[in-house]
């Protein structure tokens, strides 16, 4: 895919098995021709069966990463994933305000729990994360995250893609615009249906596309197609084909 080089800042946790988190974000952005910088918020010990340990970065380390990256790069879009606690959210909020003042698009994937059920956000940080959504251009919660955050779809903080609003023969996502319009997007489901990092890959590919100034509806269509193709060609592990093949994302 021929695109101009843009810089995407990824603010998220590290996934040791490489299928989700920062690792999936970098692979997704590279697939769209973007350069990825990162602010690591947490380190997780995990694989596709679950999370065994989480170590959050000190807030001052998160702040230091932002400062060093922004001193060198002009950022064209931001993807925000796992934040874990209030202290980290406070640091991220301060920098997002600066970037939004420059009209930089921000995609927030409000990570709360892993598919295995492991908590990736402290209970005390739920309200802070809800407040952070006001700084998003678009947020991408799944139905469980929307429930945890008590999202009021009649009074949205930002445009919002609600993932997995329907899951049978197709996977349906629904875009709720602040102005009240609703747009639905569907893709075929592929076996196996246990897939690691699909949400991360969707939100980061969306950020990469928006960095290139595509409109939101077109960007969502492209991001969903990219993830669907990556799932269709999933990378196999000892636990089955559960890891998205990001290099296959445009090859069907």
Coordinates of C-alpha atoms in Angstrom, one line a residue:
X1 CA 0.0 0.0 0.0
X2 CA 1.5 3.3 -1.1
X3 CA 1.1 6.0 1.6
X4 CA 3.0 9.0 2.9
X5 CA 5.1 8.4 6.0
X6 CA 3.3 9.6 9.2
X7 CA 4.2 9.4 12.9
X8 CA 1.8 7.5 15.2
X9 CA 2.4 7.7 19.0
X10 CA 1.3 4.5 20.7
X11 CA 0.4 4.8 24.4
X12 CA -0.2 1.3 25.7
X13 CA 1.0 -1.8 27.6
X14 CA 3.5 -4.4 26.4
X15 CA 2.2 -7.9 25.6
X16 CA 4.9 -10.6 26.1
X17 CA 3.4 -13.0 23.5
X18 CA 3.4 -10.2 20.9
X19 CA -0.2 -10.4 19.7
X20 CA -1.8 -7.5 21.5
X21 CA -0.7 -4.2 23.1
X22 CA 2.2 -2.2 21.9
X23 CA 3.5 -5.0 19.8
X24 CA 0.3 -5.4 17.8
X25 CA 0.0 -1.6 17.5
X26 CA 3.5 -1.2 16.0
X27 CA 2.8 -4.0 13.5
X28 CA -0.5 -2.5 12.5
X29 CA 0.9 1.0 12.0
X30 CA 3.8 -0.3 9.9
X31 CA 1.3 -2.2 7.7
X32 CA -0.2 1.3 6.9
X33 CA 3.2 2.8 6.2
X34 CA 3.4 4.8 9.5
X35 CA 6.4 5.2 11.8
X36 CA 5.5 4.2 15.4
X37 CA 6.8 5.7 18.6
X38 CA 5.7 4.4 22.0
X39 CA 5.0 5.3 25.5
X40 CA 4.9 2.1 27.5
X41 CA 2.4 2.2 30.4
X42 CA 2.7 -1.3 31.7
X43 CA 4.5 -4.6 31.2
X44 CA 2.4 -7.7 31.2
X45 CA 3.4 -11.4 31.3
X46 CA 0.7 -13.0 29.1
X47 CA -0.1 -15.3 26.3
X48 CA -3.3 -16.1 24.5
X49 CA -4.5 -18.2 27.5
X50 CA -4.3 -15.3 30.0
X51 CA -2.3 -12.8 32.0
X52 CA -0.2 -14.0 34.8
X53 CA 1.3 -10.7 36.0
X54 CA 1.1 -6.9 35.4
X55 CA 3.7 -4.3 36.3
X56 CA 2.6 -0.7 35.8
X57 CA 5.2 1.9 34.9
X58 CA 5.7 4.7 37.4
X59 CA 3.9 7.9 36.3
X60 CA 7.2 9.8 36.1
X61 CA 8.5 7.2 33.7
X62 CA 5.4 7.6 31.5
X63 CA 5.9 11.4 31.6
X64 CA 9.6 11.0 30.6
X65 CA 8.7 8.9 27.6
X66 CA 6.2 11.4 26.4
X67 CA 8.8 14.2 26.8
X68 CA 11.5 12.4 24.9
X69 CA 9.3 11.4 22.0
X70 CA 7.6 14.7 21.6
X71 CA 11.0 16.5 21.7
X72 CA 11.9 14.7 18.5
X73 CA 8.8 13.9 16.5
X74 CA 5.8 15.7 15.2
X75 CA 2.9 13.4 15.9
X76 CA 0.2 12.8 13.3
X77 CA -2.1 10.6 15.4
X78 CA -2.2 8.9 18.8
X79 CA -3.5 5.5 19.8
X80 CA -4.2 5.0 23.5
X81 CA -4.6 1.5 25.0
X82 CA -4.0 0.1 28.5
X83 CA -3.5 2.8 31.1
X84 CA -4.1 0.8 34.4
X85 CA -4.3 3.5 37.1
X86 CA -5.2 7.0 37.9
X87 CA -1.7 8.3 38.1
X88 CA -0.8 7.2 34.6
X89 CA -4.2 8.5 33.2
X90 CA -3.4 12.0 34.7
X91 CA 0.0 12.1 32.9
X92 CA -1.6 10.9 29.6
X93 CA -4.4 13.5 29.9
X94 CA -2.0 16.4 30.2
X95 CA -0.1 15.4 27.0
X96 CA -3.3 14.6 25.1
X97 CA -4.6 18.1 25.8
X98 CA -1.5 19.5 24.1
X99 CA -1.9 17.3 21.1
X100 CA -5.6 17.8 20.7
X101 CA -4.9 21.6 20.8
X102 CA -2.9 20.9 17.6
X103 CA -5.8 18.9 16.0
X104 CA -4.0 15.6 16.3
X105 CA -6.5 12.8 16.0
X106 CA -6.6 10.6 19.1
X107 CA -8.0 7.0 19.2
X108 CA -8.7 5.7 22.7
X109 CA -9.2 2.0 23.1
X110 CA -10.5 1.9 26.8
X111 CA -8.9 -1.3 27.9
X112 CA -10.4 -2.6 31.1
X113 CA -10.1 -6.4 31.1
X114 CA -8.4 -9.1 29.0
X115 CA -10.4 -11.7 27.2
X116 CA -9.2 -14.1 30.0
X117 CA -10.9 -11.9 32.6
X118 CA -7.7 -10.4 34.0
X119 CA -8.1 -6.8 35.1
X120 CA -6.1 -4.3 33.2
X121 CA -7.6 -1.2 34.8
X122 CA -7.9 -0.6 38.5
X123 CA -11.4 0.0 39.8
X124 CA -10.4 3.4 41.2
X125 CA -9.3 4.5 37.7
X126 CA -12.7 3.9 35.9
X127 CA -14.0 7.5 36.4
X128 CA -10.6 8.9 35.3
X129 CA -10.7 6.9 32.1
X130 CA -14.3 8.0 31.4
X131 CA -13.1 11.6 31.8
X132 CA -10.2 10.9 29.4
X133 CA -12.6 9.9 26.7
X134 CA -13.5 13.6 26.3
X135 CA -10.1 14.1 24.7
X136 CA -10.6 11.3 22.1
X137 CA -11.5 11.9 18.4
X138 CA -13.0 8.4 18.6
X139 CA -13.1 5.7 21.2
X140 CA -13.3 1.9 20.5
X141 CA -14.8 0.1 23.5
X142 CA -16.2 -3.4 23.1
X143 CA -19.6 -4.1 24.7
X144 CA -18.1 -5.2 28.0
X145 CA -15.9 -2.1 28.3
X146 CA -18.8 0.1 27.5
X147 CA -20.8 -1.6 30.3
X148 CA -17.9 -1.2 32.8
X149 CA -17.6 2.5 31.9
X150 CA -21.3 3.0 32.0
X151 CA -21.3 4.7 28.6
X152 CA -24.3 7.0 28.0
X153 CA -24.9 6.7 24.3
X154 CA -27.4 9.6 24.5
X155 CA -24.6 11.9 25.8
X156 CA -21.3 10.7 24.3
X157 CA -18.0 12.2 25.2
X158 CA -16.7 11.6 21.7
X159 CA -17.6 9.6 18.5
X160 CA -17.5 5.9 19.5
X161 CA -17.1 2.6 17.7
X162 CA -18.9 0.0 19.9
X163 CA -17.2 -3.3 18.9
X164 CA -18.9 -6.7 18.7
X165 CA -22.5 -5.4 18.9
X166 CA -23.4 -8.5 17.1
X167 CA -21.5 -11.8 16.8
X168 CA -22.9 -14.8 14.9
X169 CA -22.0 -15.4 11.3
X170 CA -20.7 -11.9 11.1
X171 CA -18.9 -9.5 13.5
X172 CA -20.8 -6.2 13.6
X173 CA -19.4 -3.0 15.0
X174 CA -21.5 0.1 15.5
X175 CA -20.4 3.7 15.1
X176 CA -22.2 6.2 17.3
X177 CA -21.5 9.8 16.3
X178 CA -21.9 12.6 18.8
X179 CA -24.4 14.2 16.4
X180 CA -26.7 11.2 16.8
X181 CA -26.0 9.3 13.6
X182 CA -25.5 5.6 13.8
X183 CA -23.5 3.5 11.2
X184 CA -23.1 -0.2 11.3
X185 CA -20.1 -2.2 9.9
X186 CA -20.0 -5.9 9.3
X187 CA -17.3 -8.5 8.5
X188 CA -17.4 -12.3 8.2
X189 CA -16.3 -14.3 11.3
X190 CA -13.5 -16.8 10.8
X191 CA -12.6 -19.8 12.9
X192 CA -11.2 -20.0 15.5
X193 CA -13.2 -17.2 17.1
X194 CA -10.8 -16.8 20.0
X195 CA -8.4 -14.2 18.7
X196 CA -5.8 -12.3 20.6
X197 CA -5.2 -8.6 19.9
X198 CA -8.0 -7.9 17.5
X199 CA -9.2 -4.9 19.4
X200 CA -5.7 -3.4 19.7
X201 CA -5.0 -4.0 16.0
X202 CA -8.3 -2.3 15.0
X203 CA -7.7 0.8 17.1
X204 CA -4.1 1.2 16.1
X205 CA -4.8 0.7 12.4
X206 CA -7.6 3.2 12.7
X207 CA -5.1 5.7 14.2
X208 CA -2.7 5.1 11.3
X209 CA -5.4 5.7 8.7
X210 CA -6.6 8.8 10.5
X211 CA -3.0 10.1 10.5
X212 CA -3.3 10.2 6.8
X213 CA -6.5 12.4 7.0
X214 CA -9.0 9.8 5.9
X215 CA -12.6 10.4 7.0
X216 CA -13.8 8.3 9.9
X217 CA -16.3 6.0 8.2
X218 CA -13.8 5.1 5.5
X219 CA -11.1 4.6 8.1
X220 CA -13.3 2.2 10.1
X221 CA -14.0 0.2 6.9
X222 CA -10.3 -0.1 6.1
X223 CA -9.3 -1.0 9.6
X224 CA -12.0 -3.7 9.9
X225 CA -11.0 -5.2 6.6
X226 CA -7.3 -5.2 7.7
X227 CA -8.1 -7.0 10.9
X228 CA -10.4 -9.5 9.3
X229 CA -7.8 -10.5 6.8
X230 CA -5.2 -10.8 9.6
X231 CA -7.5 -13.1 11.4
X232 CA -8.3 -15.1 8.3
X233 CA -4.5 -15.8 8.0
X234 CA -3.9 -16.1 11.7
X235 CA -0.5 -17.2 13.0
X236 CA -0.5 -20.6 14.7
X237 CA 0.9 -21.2 18.2
X238 CA 0.8 -24.2 20.6
X239 CA -2.7 -23.0 21.6
X240 CA -4.0 -22.8 18.0
X241 CA -4.4 -20.1 15.4
X242 CA -5.1 -17.2 17.8
X243 CA -2.5 -14.6 16.8
X244 CA -3.3 -12.1 14.0
X245 CA -0.9 -12.1 11.0
X246 CA -0.5 -8.4 10.5
X247 CA 1.6 -8.9 7.3
X248 CA -1.4 -10.7 5.8
X249 CA -3.7 -7.8 6.6
X250 CA -4.0 -6.6 3.0
X251 CA -3.7 -9.9 1.2
X252 CA -7.1 -11.5 1.9

